[in-house]
Amino acid sequence: MKAVCKIATGLFLIIGWLGNHLVTQAQPTPSVPTALTWMTISFEEDLYLTMDVEPKTVMALSLHQPDIEAEMIMYESFELIRDIIASETGLEILPHQTLKDKVTYSRLGYPVARLKKAAKNSDFDQFVKVDILVSGAKRTTRETSEDILLVDDISISEGYSEVNLLPQVDVTLHFAGGDGKSTGKFRGRYRHMEKLLITTESLQAGSFSIPLKQAAEPIPYYYYLHKAIFNLVEQLPD
């Protein structure tokens, strides 16, 4: 019986060591310079209005097409992430041009390569994909409409929509090792607890709706991003 207990105890110790070892190995390494493989900035539904940017800029960010304002938003967002993470954790995320000539770059000037593809085409020991999402939580909508015209039995009305929501910014970092295999995914979030208002005026005919005018209270995007990054830093390994 004692022999069985000793064997069981030994097995638990081995399993525990292996578990800790695997967890350690599955974490990104803060001391290793890290190359960016991809970066996205996305807006949920009509949240782009809160950034006071043109639809063409939103499209450029989504499709990585050349646009001066989109380039500025990408650059300033990425540099803010790099600076805060470096100063708070010591983790160095390398400049976005680091993988130039090793992976595909978009016309916006940023890499668009999957983690495994970047690992295959370069010799860095660590890689990261960055995703930023501007969204709204606890959304409530109030809609009204007023008939203004009748054409060929089709009623044309003027519609109004008011959306109240809590603005939110998420920053997600997905790390991989030198072999391209995932070593961790971390998300930082900042949700502002004062609601903002988005309004839309449109013409409606049957099932069709044509937006006429949209407006939203602006948000301090970089301030919210700053808060989200600090929330992310709290979750990164030491």
Tab-separated table of C-alpha atoms in Angstrom:
chain	number	residue	atom	x	y	z
A	1	MET	CA	0.000	0.000	0.000
A	2	LYS	CA	2.842	2.375	0.878
A	3	ALA	CA	4.481	1.574	-2.448
A	4	VAL	CA	1.256	2.450	-4.310
A	5	CYS	CA	0.994	5.741	-2.406
A	6	LYS	CA	4.608	6.608	-3.256
A	7	ILE	CA	3.992	5.835	-6.939
A	8	ALA	CA	0.795	7.923	-6.926
A	9	THR	CA	2.588	10.804	-5.209
A	10	GLY	CA	5.400	10.593	-7.723
A	11	LEU	CA	2.960	10.648	-10.627
A	12	PHE	CA	1.194	13.719	-9.219
A	13	LEU	CA	4.537	15.501	-8.881
A	14	ILE	CA	5.517	14.613	-12.443
A	15	ILE	CA	2.124	15.634	-13.841
A	16	GLY	CA	2.257	18.872	-11.863
A	17	TRP	CA	5.758	19.641	-13.139
A	18	LEU	CA	4.724	18.890	-16.711
A	19	GLY	CA	1.612	21.040	-16.361
A	20	ASN	CA	3.600	23.984	-15.044
A	21	HIS	CA	6.227	23.457	-17.702
A	22	LEU	CA	3.645	23.409	-20.477
A	23	VAL	CA	1.904	26.511	-19.131
A	24	THR	CA	5.242	28.291	-18.976
A	25	GLN	CA	6.073	27.255	-22.517
A	26	ALA	CA	2.630	28.394	-23.734
A	27	GLN	CA	3.186	31.988	-22.583
A	28	PRO	CA	4.756	34.758	-24.677
A	29	THR	CA	8.262	35.722	-23.565
A	30	PRO	CA	8.507	39.388	-22.480
A	31	SER	CA	12.266	39.612	-23.098
A	32	VAL	CA	12.067	38.555	-26.770
A	33	PRO	CA	11.777	41.281	-29.461
A	34	THR	CA	8.436	40.715	-31.187
A	35	ALA	CA	7.580	41.311	-34.853
A	36	LEU	CA	4.160	42.560	-35.948
A	37	THR	CA	2.477	40.299	-38.528
A	38	TRP	CA	-0.917	41.982	-38.878
A	39	MET	CA	-2.902	44.850	-37.399
A	40	THR	CA	-6.580	45.716	-37.714
A	41	ILE	CA	-8.707	48.630	-36.550
A	42	SER	CA	-12.441	47.983	-36.812
A	43	PHE	CA	-15.613	49.880	-35.997
A	44	GLU	CA	-18.851	48.223	-34.966
A	45	GLU	CA	-21.818	49.399	-37.066
A	46	ASP	CA	-22.064	53.210	-36.936
A	47	LEU	CA	-19.355	53.683	-34.285
A	48	TYR	CA	-17.069	55.224	-36.895
A	49	LEU	CA	-19.193	58.360	-36.490
A	50	THR	CA	-17.848	58.767	-32.966
A	51	MET	CA	-14.326	59.013	-34.400
A	52	ASP	CA	-15.361	61.864	-36.691
A	53	VAL	CA	-13.768	60.136	-39.688
A	54	GLU	CA	-14.979	59.965	-43.259
A	55	PRO	CA	-16.504	56.733	-44.624
A	56	LYS	CA	-13.586	56.475	-47.073
A	57	THR	CA	-11.185	56.377	-44.115
A	58	VAL	CA	-13.216	53.623	-42.474
A	59	MET	CA	-13.092	51.692	-45.753
A	60	ALA	CA	-9.341	52.257	-46.028
A	61	LEU	CA	-8.792	50.918	-42.515
A	62	SER	CA	-10.953	47.869	-43.207
A	63	LEU	CA	-9.369	47.034	-46.581
A	64	HIS	CA	-5.865	48.401	-45.853
A	65	GLN	CA	-6.097	50.857	-48.726
A	66	PRO	CA	-3.987	54.041	-48.935
A	67	ASP	CA	-5.502	57.012	-47.079
A	68	ILE	CA	-3.653	59.730	-45.164
A	69	GLU	CA	-6.027	59.806	-42.201
A	70	ALA	CA	-6.208	56.003	-42.002
A	71	GLU	CA	-2.407	55.843	-42.037
A	72	MET	CA	-2.239	58.375	-39.195
A	73	ILE	CA	-4.768	56.440	-37.070
A	74	MET	CA	-2.907	53.158	-37.647
A	75	TYR	CA	0.492	54.672	-36.860
A	76	GLU	CA	-0.533	56.565	-33.720
A	77	SER	CA	-2.524	53.596	-32.383
A	78	PHE	CA	0.325	51.152	-32.938
A	79	GLU	CA	2.957	53.452	-31.464
A	80	LEU	CA	0.814	54.028	-28.370
A	81	ILE	CA	0.554	50.260	-27.888
A	82	ARG	CA	4.306	49.824	-28.364
A	83	ASP	CA	5.265	52.644	-25.999
A	84	ILE	CA	2.993	51.665	-23.108
A	85	ILE	CA	3.774	47.945	-23.293
A	86	ALA	CA	7.528	48.605	-23.492
A	87	SER	CA	7.531	51.013	-20.551
A	88	GLU	CA	5.255	48.869	-18.366
A	89	THR	CA	6.488	45.340	-19.141
A	90	GLY	CA	9.790	45.588	-21.029
A	91	LEU	CA	8.269	43.730	-23.977
A	92	GLU	CA	9.566	45.238	-27.212
A	93	ILE	CA	7.165	45.152	-30.146
A	94	LEU	CA	9.303	46.001	-33.154
A	95	PRO	CA	8.409	48.749	-35.683
A	96	HIS	CA	5.746	47.798	-38.219
A	97	GLN	CA	8.262	47.826	-41.113
A	98	THR	CA	10.319	45.020	-39.506
A	99	LEU	CA	9.055	42.215	-41.774
A	100	LYS	CA	9.399	44.255	-44.969
A	101	ASP	CA	10.508	42.013	-47.893
A	102	LYS	CA	9.696	38.914	-45.791
A	103	VAL	CA	5.876	38.965	-45.856
A	104	THR	CA	3.147	40.755	-47.806
A	105	TYR	CA	2.493	44.389	-46.901
A	106	SER	CA	-0.721	46.241	-47.664
A	107	ARG	CA	-0.950	49.527	-49.531
A	108	LEU	CA	-1.518	51.120	-46.138
A	109	GLY	CA	2.035	50.065	-45.257
A	110	TYR	CA	1.398	47.326	-42.675
A	111	PRO	CA	2.068	43.571	-42.791
A	112	VAL	CA	-0.867	41.307	-43.644
A	113	ALA	CA	0.531	37.871	-42.844
A	114	ARG	CA	-0.738	35.080	-40.627
A	115	LEU	CA	1.441	34.191	-37.651
A	116	LYS	CA	2.564	30.884	-39.156
A	117	LYS	CA	3.330	32.504	-42.507
A	118	ALA	CA	5.475	35.172	-40.830
A	119	ALA	CA	7.318	32.518	-38.817
A	120	LYS	CA	7.999	30.486	-41.944
A	121	ASN	CA	9.404	33.450	-43.868
A	122	SER	CA	11.566	35.011	-41.147
A	123	ASP	CA	13.787	34.008	-38.252
A	124	PHE	CA	12.302	35.995	-35.352
A	125	ASP	CA	11.586	34.150	-32.117
A	126	GLN	CA	8.243	35.831	-31.412
A	127	PHE	CA	5.389	37.386	-33.398
A	128	VAL	CA	2.202	39.279	-32.598
A	129	LYS	CA	-1.077	40.163	-34.297
A	130	VAL	CA	-2.858	43.294	-33.037
A	131	ASP	CA	-6.611	43.934	-33.254
A	132	ILE	CA	-8.394	47.096	-32.120
A	133	LEU	CA	-12.197	47.245	-32.002
A	134	VAL	CA	-14.308	50.328	-31.312
A	135	SER	CA	-17.784	49.181	-30.299
A	136	GLY	CA	-20.824	50.007	-28.182
A	137	ALA	CA	-22.254	48.170	-25.195
A	138	LYS	CA	-25.739	48.259	-23.661
A	139	ARG	CA	-27.181	49.678	-26.866
A	140	THR	CA	-30.736	51.028	-26.837
A	141	THR	CA	-32.512	52.315	-29.951
A	142	ARG	CA	-35.545	54.530	-30.401
A	143	GLU	CA	-37.035	54.904	-33.882
A	144	THR	CA	-39.800	57.161	-35.192
A	145	SER	CA	-41.080	57.957	-38.678
A	146	GLU	CA	-43.419	60.418	-40.341
A	147	ASP	CA	-45.138	59.994	-43.728
A	148	ILE	CA	-44.282	62.857	-46.045
A	149	LEU	CA	-45.267	61.675	-49.538
A	150	LEU	CA	-47.326	59.062	-51.391
A	151	VAL	CA	-46.049	58.028	-54.850
A	152	ASP	CA	-47.761	55.245	-56.844
A	153	ASP	CA	-49.220	53.766	-53.658
A	154	ILE	CA	-45.750	53.728	-52.078
A	155	SER	CA	-45.531	55.677	-48.867
A	156	ILE	CA	-42.343	57.663	-48.454
A	157	SER	CA	-41.544	58.612	-44.897
A	158	GLU	CA	-38.877	60.449	-43.004
A	159	GLY	CA	-37.341	58.307	-40.306
A	160	TYR	CA	-35.409	59.186	-37.191
A	161	SER	CA	-33.240	56.865	-35.151
A	162	GLU	CA	-31.585	57.580	-31.817
A	163	VAL	CA	-29.048	55.129	-30.434
A	164	ASN	CA	-27.679	55.366	-26.908
A	165	LEU	CA	-24.675	53.223	-25.996
A	166	LEU	CA	-21.598	52.939	-23.853
A	167	PRO	CA	-18.489	53.432	-26.044
A	168	GLN	CA	-15.890	50.704	-25.698
A	169	VAL	CA	-12.378	50.054	-27.033
A	170	ASP	CA	-10.833	46.561	-27.065
A	171	VAL	CA	-7.170	45.808	-27.795
A	172	THR	CA	-6.314	42.163	-28.480
A	173	LEU	CA	-2.763	40.796	-28.855
A	174	HIS	CA	-2.293	37.297	-30.259
A	175	PHE	CA	1.255	35.998	-29.763
A	176	ALA	CA	3.116	33.159	-31.473
A	177	GLY	CA	6.571	31.668	-31.032
A	178	GLY	CA	9.279	31.253	-33.633
A	179	ASP	CA	7.418	28.243	-35.049
A	180	GLY	CA	4.234	30.255	-35.588
A	181	LYS	CA	2.268	28.337	-32.951
A	182	SER	CA	0.087	30.364	-30.612
A	183	THR	CA	1.579	31.162	-27.195
A	184	GLY	CA	-1.194	33.353	-25.838
A	185	LYS	CA	-4.050	35.723	-26.587
A	186	PHE	CA	-4.716	38.726	-24.347
A	187	ARG	CA	-7.423	41.390	-24.475
A	188	GLY	CA	-7.556	44.780	-22.801
A	189	ARG	CA	-10.819	46.707	-22.575
A	190	TYR	CA	-11.992	50.151	-21.632
A	191	ARG	CA	-15.722	50.857	-21.433
A	192	HIS	CA	-16.781	54.428	-20.785
A	193	MET	CA	-19.704	54.440	-18.391
A	194	GLU	CA	-21.426	57.563	-19.737
A	195	LYS	CA	-23.700	56.950	-22.704
A	196	LEU	CA	-23.290	58.770	-25.984
A	197	LEU	CA	-25.938	59.473	-28.615
A	198	ILE	CA	-25.887	58.568	-32.324
A	199	THR	CA	-28.678	59.972	-34.482
A	200	THR	CA	-29.696	59.078	-38.032
A	201	GLU	CA	-32.182	60.811	-40.309
A	202	SER	CA	-33.314	58.853	-43.379
A	203	LEU	CA	-35.869	58.505	-46.142
A	204	GLN	CA	-37.807	55.251	-46.126
A	205	ALA	CA	-39.781	53.743	-48.993
A	206	GLY	CA	-41.064	50.229	-48.488
A	207	SER	CA	-38.134	48.080	-47.406
A	208	PHE	CA	-35.558	50.632	-48.605
A	209	SER	CA	-33.886	53.219	-46.423
A	210	ILE	CA	-31.601	56.042	-47.574
A	211	PRO	CA	-29.561	57.787	-44.847
A	212	LEU	CA	-29.727	61.566	-45.137
A	213	LYS	CA	-27.831	62.764	-42.116
A	214	GLN	CA	-25.939	61.061	-39.302
A	215	ALA	CA	-24.331	62.568	-36.252
A	216	ALA	CA	-22.654	61.385	-33.075
A	217	GLU	CA	-21.005	62.804	-30.021
A	218	PRO	CA	-17.228	62.478	-30.518
A	219	ILE	CA	-15.205	60.237	-28.221
A	220	PRO	CA	-11.582	60.796	-27.134
A	221	TYR	CA	-10.409	57.674	-28.978
A	222	TYR	CA	-6.740	57.809	-27.976
A	223	TYR	CA	-7.644	58.361	-24.318
A	224	TYR	CA	-9.921	55.292	-24.411
A	225	LEU	CA	-7.227	53.321	-26.259
A	226	HIS	CA	-4.697	54.348	-23.621
A	227	LYS	CA	-6.990	52.970	-20.895
A	228	ALA	CA	-7.573	49.722	-22.804
A	229	ILE	CA	-3.827	49.166	-23.248
A	230	PHE	CA	-3.206	49.585	-19.524
A	231	ASN	CA	-5.941	47.019	-18.870
A	232	LEU	CA	-4.152	44.713	-21.326
A	233	VAL	CA	-0.797	45.239	-19.590
A	234	GLU	CA	-2.260	43.890	-16.333
A	235	GLN	CA	-2.876	40.541	-18.053
A	236	LEU	CA	0.468	40.117	-19.814
A	237	PRO	CA	3.006	37.702	-18.247
A	238	ASP	CA	5.836	39.179	-16.191
